[in-house]
mmCIF file of C-alpha atoms in Angstrom:
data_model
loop_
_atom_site.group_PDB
_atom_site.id
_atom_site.type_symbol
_atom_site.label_atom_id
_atom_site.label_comp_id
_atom_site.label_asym_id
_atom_site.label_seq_id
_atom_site.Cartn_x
_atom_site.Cartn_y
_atom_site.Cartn_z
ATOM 1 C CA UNK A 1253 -0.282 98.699 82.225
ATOM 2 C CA UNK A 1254 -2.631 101.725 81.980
ATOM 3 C CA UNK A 1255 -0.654 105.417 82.322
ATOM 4 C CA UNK A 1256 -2.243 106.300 85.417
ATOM 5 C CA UNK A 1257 -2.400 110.154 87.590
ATOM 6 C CA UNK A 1258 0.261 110.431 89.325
ATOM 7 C CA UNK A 1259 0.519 109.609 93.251
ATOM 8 C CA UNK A 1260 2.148 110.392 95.697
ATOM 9 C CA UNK A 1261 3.979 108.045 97.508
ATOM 10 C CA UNK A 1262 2.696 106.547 101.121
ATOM 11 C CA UNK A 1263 4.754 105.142 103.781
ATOM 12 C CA UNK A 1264 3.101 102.499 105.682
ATOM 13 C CA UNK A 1265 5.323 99.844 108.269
ATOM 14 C CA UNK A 1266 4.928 96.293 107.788
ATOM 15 C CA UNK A 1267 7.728 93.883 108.593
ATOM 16 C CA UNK A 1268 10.113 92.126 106.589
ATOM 17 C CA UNK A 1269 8.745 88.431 106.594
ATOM 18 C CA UNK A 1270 5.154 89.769 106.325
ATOM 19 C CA UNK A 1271 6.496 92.327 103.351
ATOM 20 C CA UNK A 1272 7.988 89.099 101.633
ATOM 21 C CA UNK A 1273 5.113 86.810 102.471
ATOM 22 C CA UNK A 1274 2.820 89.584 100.770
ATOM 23 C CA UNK A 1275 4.809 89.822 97.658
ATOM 24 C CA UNK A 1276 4.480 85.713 97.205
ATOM 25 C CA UNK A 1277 0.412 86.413 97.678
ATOM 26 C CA UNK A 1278 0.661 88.504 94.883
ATOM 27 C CA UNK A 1279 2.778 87.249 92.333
ATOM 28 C CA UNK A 1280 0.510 84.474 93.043
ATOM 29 C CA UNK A 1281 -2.567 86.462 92.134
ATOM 30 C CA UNK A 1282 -0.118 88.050 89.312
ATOM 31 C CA UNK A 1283 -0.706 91.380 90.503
ATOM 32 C CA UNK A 1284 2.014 94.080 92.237
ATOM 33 C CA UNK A 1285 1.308 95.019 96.054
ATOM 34 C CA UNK A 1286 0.475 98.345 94.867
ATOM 35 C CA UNK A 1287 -2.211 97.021 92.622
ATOM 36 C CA UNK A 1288 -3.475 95.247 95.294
ATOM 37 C CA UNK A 1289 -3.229 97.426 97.744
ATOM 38 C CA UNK A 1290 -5.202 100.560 96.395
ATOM 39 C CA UNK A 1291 -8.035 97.731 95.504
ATOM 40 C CA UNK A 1292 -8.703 96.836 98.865
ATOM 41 C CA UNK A 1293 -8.538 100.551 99.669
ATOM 42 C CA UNK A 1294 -10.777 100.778 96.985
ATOM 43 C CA UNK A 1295 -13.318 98.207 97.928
ATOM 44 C CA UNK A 1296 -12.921 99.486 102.053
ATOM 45 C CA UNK A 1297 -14.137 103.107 100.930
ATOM 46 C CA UNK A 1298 -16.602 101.925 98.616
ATOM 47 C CA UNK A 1299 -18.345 99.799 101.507
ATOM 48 C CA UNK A 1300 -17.602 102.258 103.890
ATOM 49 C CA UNK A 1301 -19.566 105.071 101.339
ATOM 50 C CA UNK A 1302 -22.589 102.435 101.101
ATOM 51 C CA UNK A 1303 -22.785 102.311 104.570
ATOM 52 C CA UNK A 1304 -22.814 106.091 104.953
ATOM 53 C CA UNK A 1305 -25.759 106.220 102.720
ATOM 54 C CA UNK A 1306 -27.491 103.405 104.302
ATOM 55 C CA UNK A 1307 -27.539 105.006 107.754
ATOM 56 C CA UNK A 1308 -28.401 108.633 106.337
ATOM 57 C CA UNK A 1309 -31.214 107.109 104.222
ATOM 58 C CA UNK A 1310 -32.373 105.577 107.531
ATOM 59 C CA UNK A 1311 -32.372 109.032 109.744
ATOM 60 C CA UNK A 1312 -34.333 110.315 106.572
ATOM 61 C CA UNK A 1313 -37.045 107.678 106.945
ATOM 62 C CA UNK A 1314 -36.740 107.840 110.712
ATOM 63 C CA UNK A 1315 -37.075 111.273 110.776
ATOM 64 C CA UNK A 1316 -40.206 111.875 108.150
#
């Protein structure tokens, strides 16, 4: 694995069985929950971003 910035740590609450559950999705998919976790933070912000700049090009065209 790539050396990567350091983090700091997060604290999020999920329960034990879905914890577990999550860790058999991913070993699965042969990835940590870490990994997986910051992509789909990754991919959430990046669609989140697009729609930002969707509705701001829209109030430009609205607005000209």
């Amino acid at each position: 694995m790539a050396a990567r910035d350091p983090m700091p740590n997060r604290v999020v609450r999920v329960s034990n069985e879905d914890w577990s559950a999550y860790q058999a999705v991913c070993d699965e998919k042969g990835i940590s929950r870490s990994d997986d976790l910051r992509m789909y933070i990754k991919r959430e912000v990046a669609a989140w971003r697009k729609r930002q700049r969707d509705t701001n090009a829209a109030k430009n065209i609205a607005e000209s």
